[in-house]
Coordinates of C-alpha atoms and ligand atoms in Angstrom, one line a residue:
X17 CA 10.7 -16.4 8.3
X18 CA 10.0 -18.2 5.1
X19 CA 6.6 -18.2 4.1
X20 CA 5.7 -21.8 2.9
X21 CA 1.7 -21.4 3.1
X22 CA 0.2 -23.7 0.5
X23 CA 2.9 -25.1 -1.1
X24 CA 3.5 -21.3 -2.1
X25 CA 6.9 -19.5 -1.9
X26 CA 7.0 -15.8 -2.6
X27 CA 10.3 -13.3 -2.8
X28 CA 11.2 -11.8 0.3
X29 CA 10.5 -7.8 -0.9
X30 CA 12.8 -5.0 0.6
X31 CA 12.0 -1.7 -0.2
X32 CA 14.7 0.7 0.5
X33 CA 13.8 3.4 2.0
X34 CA 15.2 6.6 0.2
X35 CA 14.4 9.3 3.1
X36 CA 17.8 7.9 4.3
X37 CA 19.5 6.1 1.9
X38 CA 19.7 5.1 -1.6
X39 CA 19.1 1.9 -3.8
X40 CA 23.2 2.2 -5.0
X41 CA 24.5 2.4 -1.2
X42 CA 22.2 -0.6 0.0
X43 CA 23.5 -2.4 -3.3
X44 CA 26.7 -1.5 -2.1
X45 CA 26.3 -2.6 1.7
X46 CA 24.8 -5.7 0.3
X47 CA 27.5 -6.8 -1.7
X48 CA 30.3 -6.1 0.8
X49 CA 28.6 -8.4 3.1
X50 CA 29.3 -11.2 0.5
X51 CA 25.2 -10.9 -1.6
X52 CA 25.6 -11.2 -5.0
X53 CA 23.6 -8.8 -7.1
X54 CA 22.1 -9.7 -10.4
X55 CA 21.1 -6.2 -12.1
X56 CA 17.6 -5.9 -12.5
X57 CA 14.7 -8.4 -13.5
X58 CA 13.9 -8.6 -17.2
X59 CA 10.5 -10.4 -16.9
X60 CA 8.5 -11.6 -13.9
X61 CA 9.8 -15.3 -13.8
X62 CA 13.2 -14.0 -12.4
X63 CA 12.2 -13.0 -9.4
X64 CA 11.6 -16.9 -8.5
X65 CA 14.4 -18.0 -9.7
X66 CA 16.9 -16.3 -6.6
X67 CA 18.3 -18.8 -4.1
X68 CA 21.2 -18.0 -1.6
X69 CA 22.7 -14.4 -1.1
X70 CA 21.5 -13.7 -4.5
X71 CA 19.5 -10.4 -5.1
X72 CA 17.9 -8.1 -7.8
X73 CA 16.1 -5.1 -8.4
X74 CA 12.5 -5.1 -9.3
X75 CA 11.4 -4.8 -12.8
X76 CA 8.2 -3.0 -11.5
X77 CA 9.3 -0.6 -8.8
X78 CA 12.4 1.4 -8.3
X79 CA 13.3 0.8 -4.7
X80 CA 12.5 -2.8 -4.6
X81 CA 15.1 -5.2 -4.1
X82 CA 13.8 -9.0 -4.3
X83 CA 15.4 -11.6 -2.7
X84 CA 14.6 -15.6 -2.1
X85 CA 11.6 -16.5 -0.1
X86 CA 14.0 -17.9 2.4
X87 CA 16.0 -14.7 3.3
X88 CA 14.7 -12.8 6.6
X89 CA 16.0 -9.2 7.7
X90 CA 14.3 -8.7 10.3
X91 CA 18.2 -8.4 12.6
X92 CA 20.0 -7.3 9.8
X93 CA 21.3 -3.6 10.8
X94 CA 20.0 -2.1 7.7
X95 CA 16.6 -3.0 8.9
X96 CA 17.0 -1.7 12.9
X97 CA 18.4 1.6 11.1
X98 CA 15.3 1.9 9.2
X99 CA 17.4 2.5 5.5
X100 CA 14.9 -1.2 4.1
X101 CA 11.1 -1.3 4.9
X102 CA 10.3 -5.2 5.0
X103 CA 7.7 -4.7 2.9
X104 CA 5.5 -6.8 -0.2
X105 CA 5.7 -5.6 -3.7
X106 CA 1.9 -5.8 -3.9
X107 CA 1.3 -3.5 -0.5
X108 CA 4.3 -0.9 -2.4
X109 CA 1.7 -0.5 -4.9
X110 CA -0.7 1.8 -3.6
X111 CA 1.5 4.8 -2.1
X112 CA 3.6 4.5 -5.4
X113 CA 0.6 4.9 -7.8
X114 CA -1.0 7.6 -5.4
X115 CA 2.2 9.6 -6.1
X116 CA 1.3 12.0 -3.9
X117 CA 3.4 15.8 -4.7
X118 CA 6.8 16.8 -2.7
X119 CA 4.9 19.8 -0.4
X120 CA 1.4 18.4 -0.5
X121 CA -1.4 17.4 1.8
X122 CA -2.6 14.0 2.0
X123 CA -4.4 11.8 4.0
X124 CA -3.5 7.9 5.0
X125 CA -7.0 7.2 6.3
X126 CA -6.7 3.9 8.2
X127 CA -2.7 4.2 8.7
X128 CA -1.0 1.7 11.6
X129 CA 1.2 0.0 11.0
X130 CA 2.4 2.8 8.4
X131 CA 4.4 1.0 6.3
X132 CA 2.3 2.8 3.4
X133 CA 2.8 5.9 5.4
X134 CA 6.2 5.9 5.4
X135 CA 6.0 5.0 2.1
X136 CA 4.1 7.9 1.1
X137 CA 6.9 10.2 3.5
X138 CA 9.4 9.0 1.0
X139 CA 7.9 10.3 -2.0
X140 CA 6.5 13.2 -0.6
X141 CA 10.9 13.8 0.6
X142 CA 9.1 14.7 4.1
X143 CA 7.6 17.7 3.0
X144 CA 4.1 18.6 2.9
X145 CA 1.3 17.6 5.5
X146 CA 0.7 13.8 5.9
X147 CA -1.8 13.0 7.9
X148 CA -2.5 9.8 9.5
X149 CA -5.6 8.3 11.1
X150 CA -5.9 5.0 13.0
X151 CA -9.0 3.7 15.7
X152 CA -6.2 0.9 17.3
X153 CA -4.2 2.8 19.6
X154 CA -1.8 -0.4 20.4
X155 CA -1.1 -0.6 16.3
X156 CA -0.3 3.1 16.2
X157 CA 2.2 2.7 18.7
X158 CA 4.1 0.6 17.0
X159 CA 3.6 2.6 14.1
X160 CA 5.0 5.9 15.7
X161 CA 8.1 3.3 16.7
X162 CA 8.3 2.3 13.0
X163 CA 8.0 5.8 11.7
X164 CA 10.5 7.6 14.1
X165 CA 13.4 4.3 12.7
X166 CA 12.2 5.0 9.2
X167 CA 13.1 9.0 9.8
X168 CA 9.8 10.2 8.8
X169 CA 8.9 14.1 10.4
X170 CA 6.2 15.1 7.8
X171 CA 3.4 13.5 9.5
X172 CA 0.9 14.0 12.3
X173 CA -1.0 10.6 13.9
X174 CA -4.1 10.4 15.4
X175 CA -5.9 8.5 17.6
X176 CA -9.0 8.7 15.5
X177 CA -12.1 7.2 13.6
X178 CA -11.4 7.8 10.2
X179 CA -15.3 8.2 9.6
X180 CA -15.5 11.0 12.6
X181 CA -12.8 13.2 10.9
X182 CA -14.4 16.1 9.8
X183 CA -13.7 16.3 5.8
X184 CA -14.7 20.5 6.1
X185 CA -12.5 21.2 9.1
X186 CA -10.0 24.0 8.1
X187 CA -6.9 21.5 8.9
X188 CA -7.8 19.4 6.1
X189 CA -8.8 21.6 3.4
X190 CA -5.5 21.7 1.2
X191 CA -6.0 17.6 1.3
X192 CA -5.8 16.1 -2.6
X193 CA -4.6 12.6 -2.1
X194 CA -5.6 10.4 0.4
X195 CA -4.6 6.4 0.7
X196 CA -7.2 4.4 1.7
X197 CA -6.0 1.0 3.2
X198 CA -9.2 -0.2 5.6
X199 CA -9.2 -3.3 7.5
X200 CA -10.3 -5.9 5.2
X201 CA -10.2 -10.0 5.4
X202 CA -7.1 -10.6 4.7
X203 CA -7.9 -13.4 2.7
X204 CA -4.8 -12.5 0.1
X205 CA -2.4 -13.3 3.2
X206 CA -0.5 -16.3 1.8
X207 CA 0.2 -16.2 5.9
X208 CA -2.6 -15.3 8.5
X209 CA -1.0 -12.2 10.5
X210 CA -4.0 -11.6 13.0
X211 CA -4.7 -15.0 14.5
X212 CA -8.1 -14.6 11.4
X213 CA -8.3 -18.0 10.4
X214 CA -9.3 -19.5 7.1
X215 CA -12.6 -20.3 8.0
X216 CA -13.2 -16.3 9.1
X217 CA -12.0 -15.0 6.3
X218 CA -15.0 -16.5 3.8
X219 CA -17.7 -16.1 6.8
X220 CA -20.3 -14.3 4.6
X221 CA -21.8 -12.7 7.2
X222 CA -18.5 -10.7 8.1
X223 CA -17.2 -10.1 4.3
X224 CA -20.9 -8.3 4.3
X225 CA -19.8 -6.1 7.2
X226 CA -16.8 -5.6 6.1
X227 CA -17.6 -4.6 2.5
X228 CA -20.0 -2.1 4.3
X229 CA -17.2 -0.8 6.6
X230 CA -14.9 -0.3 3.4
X231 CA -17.4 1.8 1.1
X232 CA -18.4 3.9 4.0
X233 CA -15.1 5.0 4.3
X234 CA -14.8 4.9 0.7
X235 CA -17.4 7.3 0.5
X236 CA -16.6 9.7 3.2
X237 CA -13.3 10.1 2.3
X238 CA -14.2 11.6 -1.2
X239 CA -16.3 14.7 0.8
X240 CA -12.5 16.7 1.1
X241 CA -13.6 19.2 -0.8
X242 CA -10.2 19.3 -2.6
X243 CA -9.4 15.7 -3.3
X244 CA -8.6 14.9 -6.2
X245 CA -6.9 11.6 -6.3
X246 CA -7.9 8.7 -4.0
X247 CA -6.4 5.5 -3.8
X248 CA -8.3 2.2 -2.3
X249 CA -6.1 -1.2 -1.4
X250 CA -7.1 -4.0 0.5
X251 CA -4.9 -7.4 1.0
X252 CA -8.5 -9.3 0.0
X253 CA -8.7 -11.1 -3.3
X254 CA -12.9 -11.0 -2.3
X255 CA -14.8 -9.4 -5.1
X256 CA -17.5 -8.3 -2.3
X257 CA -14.4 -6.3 -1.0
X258 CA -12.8 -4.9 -3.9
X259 CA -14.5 -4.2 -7.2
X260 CA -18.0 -4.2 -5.5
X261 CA -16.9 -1.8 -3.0
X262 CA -15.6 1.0 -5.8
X263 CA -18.3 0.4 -7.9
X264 CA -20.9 1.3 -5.4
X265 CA -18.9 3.9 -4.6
X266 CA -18.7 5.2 -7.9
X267 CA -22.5 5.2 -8.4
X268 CA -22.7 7.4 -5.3
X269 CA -20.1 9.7 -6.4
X270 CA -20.9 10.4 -10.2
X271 CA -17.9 13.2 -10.2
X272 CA -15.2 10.3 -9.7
X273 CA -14.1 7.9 -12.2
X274 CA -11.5 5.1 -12.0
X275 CA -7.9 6.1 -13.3
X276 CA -6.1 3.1 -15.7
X277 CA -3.4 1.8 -13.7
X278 CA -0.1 0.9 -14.3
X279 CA -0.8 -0.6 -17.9
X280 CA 2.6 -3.0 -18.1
X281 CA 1.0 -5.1 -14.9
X282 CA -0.2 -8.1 -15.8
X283 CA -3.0 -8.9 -13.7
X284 CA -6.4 -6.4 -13.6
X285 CA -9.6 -6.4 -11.4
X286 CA -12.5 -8.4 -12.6
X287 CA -14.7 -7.2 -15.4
X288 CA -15.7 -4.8 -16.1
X289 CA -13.2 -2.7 -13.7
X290 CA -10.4 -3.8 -15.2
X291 CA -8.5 -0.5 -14.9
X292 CA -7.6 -1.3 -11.3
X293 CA -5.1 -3.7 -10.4
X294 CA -5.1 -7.2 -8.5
X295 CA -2.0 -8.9 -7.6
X296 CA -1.6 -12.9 -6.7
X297 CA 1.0 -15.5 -5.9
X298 CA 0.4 -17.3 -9.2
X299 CA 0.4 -13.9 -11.1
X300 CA 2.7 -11.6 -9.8
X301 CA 4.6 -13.7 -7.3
X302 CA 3.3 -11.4 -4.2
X303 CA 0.2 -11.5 -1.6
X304 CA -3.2 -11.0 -3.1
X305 CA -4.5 -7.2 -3.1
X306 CA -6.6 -5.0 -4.7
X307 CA -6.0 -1.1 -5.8
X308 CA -8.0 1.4 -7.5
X309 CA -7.3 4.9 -7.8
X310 CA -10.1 7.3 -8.0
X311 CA -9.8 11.0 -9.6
X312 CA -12.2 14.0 -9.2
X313 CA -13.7 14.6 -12.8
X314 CA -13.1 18.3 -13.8
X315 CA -16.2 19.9 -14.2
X316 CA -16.7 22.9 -16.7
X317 CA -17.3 25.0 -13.9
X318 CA -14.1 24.4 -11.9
X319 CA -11.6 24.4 -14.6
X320 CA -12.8 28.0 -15.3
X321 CA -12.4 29.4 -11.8
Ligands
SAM412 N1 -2.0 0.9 5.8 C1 -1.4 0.1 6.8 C2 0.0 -0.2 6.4 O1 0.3 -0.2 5.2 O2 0.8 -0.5 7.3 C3 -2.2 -1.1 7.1 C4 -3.7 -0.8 7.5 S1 -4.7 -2.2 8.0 C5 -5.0 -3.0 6.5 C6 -6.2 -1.4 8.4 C7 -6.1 -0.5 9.6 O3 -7.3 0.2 9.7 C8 -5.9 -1.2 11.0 O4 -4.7 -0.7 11.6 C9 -7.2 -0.7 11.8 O5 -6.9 -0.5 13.2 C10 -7.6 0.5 11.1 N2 -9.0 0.9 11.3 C11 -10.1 0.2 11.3 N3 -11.2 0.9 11.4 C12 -10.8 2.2 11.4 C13 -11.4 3.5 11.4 N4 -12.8 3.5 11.6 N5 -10.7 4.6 11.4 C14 -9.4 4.5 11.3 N6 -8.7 3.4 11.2 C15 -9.4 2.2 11.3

């Protein structure tokens, strides 16, 4: 449906999912069912300006087709057959800057309902080791629905506390990228999902256990003794969540250090960590989120061995 929360309309994101299609064939589908597609976006504006059956590819990410707020997919066939993800640009962002390698091991840490999972399938073209954690068993079974229509194999679910996996257990020691996606407020939502209301999302008193839920995570997840590049989202635009979070993290983990993302986006985290990323209605015509991406520091030692 259209999502007309504070006076605020934002594109209706499809990412097309390329484990079984491609952009050109959904273009194609599209257009035989009477869309009409404009090329791709040239600057950020023209992704509000699309009314009707008109469409366009992002000018940010590959597999993103935008659409006007208005449009829904959610019966259209290329949906049921899992070939588009109904998905935000800003929640495409993490799995896309984690770039995790074809073949390698990685971690979604707190996974359901795995829409950065499969996601994160895509790029790695189902090969590799993807392993995904969640504590909510009803969420992960709609995530094991969602995952089977998208056609991803690579994975393995768990019913499971992401801060009771063992980070030296021999399953997980050829992990080097894990996505970190905890439960947060939600206060980016231009529409409330979880029955949260307004008032719950600024309760200090949860943002406080919240924050502390997020940088224990934060910090057990860097113990896999091979990690190397970590990325941390959250659909909160709460300081207390985001920025405050990695940089207590960071003072507990002197061997990471934040990565510069994505330099052409036009909105950053609050100073001083400006190399992370925020996203907004007003600014980049999504949700509001946060991502930072964390890498392991060589150390003179390691790069010898
Ligand atoms: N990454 C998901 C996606 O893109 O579809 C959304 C994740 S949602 C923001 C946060 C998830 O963390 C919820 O599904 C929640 O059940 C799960 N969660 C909360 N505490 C957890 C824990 N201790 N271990 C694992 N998962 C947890």
């Amino acid at each position: 449906s259209a999502q007309h929360n504070n006076g605020v309309d934002i594109p209706r994101y499809v990412r097309v999912n390329t484990l079984k299609t491609t952009v050109e064939d959904v273009i194609d589908y599209l257009k035989r069912e009477g869309f009409s597609y404009q090329g791709a976006a040239s600057q950020l504006e023209d992704l509000c300006s699309l009314s009707g059956k008109t469409f366009m590819s992002d000018l940010h990410l590959q597999d993103l087709l935008v659409f006007s707020a208005k449009m829904d997919f959610h019966d259209h066939y290329l949906y049921k057959a899992g070939h588009i993800i109904l998905q935000d640009k800003a929640s495409c962002l993490p799995a896309y800057l984690l770039d995790p390698p074809v073949g390698g091991h990685v971690i979604d840490a707190c996974a359901a309902p795995g829409n950065k999972t499969s996601h994160l399938a895509a790029i790695m073209k189902n090969k590799g080791k993807l392993f995904a954690f969640d504590i909510d068993t009803k969420r992960l079974s709609t995530m094991s629905t969602l995952l089977l229509r998208a056609g991803v194999t690579c994975h393995q679910l768990a019913n499971e506390d992401f801060l009771k996996v063992d980070p030296l257990s021999p399953a997980y020691r050829d992990v080097t990228h894990i996505l970190l996606d905890p439960s947060c407020s939600g206060s980016g939502m231009v529409c409330l999902h979880d029955g949260s209301s307004e008032e719950q999302e600024h309760d200090p008193e949860r943002l406080k256990a919240l924050a502390a839920f997020q940088l224990r995570c934060l910090n057990h997840a860097l113990k896999f003794p091979k990690l190397q590049h970590l990325v941390y989202s959250t659909c909160s635009i709460h300081p207390q969540e985001n920025e405050e979070v990695v940089s207590a993290c960071l003072e507990n983990n002197p061997d990471f250090r934040l990565i510069h993302l994505f330099p052409e986006w036009p909105e950053r985290g609050r100073d001083p960590l400006t190399q992370c990323l925020r996203a907004s209605t007003t600014k980049t015509f999504t949700h509001g989120f946060f991502v930072a991406m964390l890498e392991r520091q060589a150390t003179p030692n390691s790069e010898s061995l």
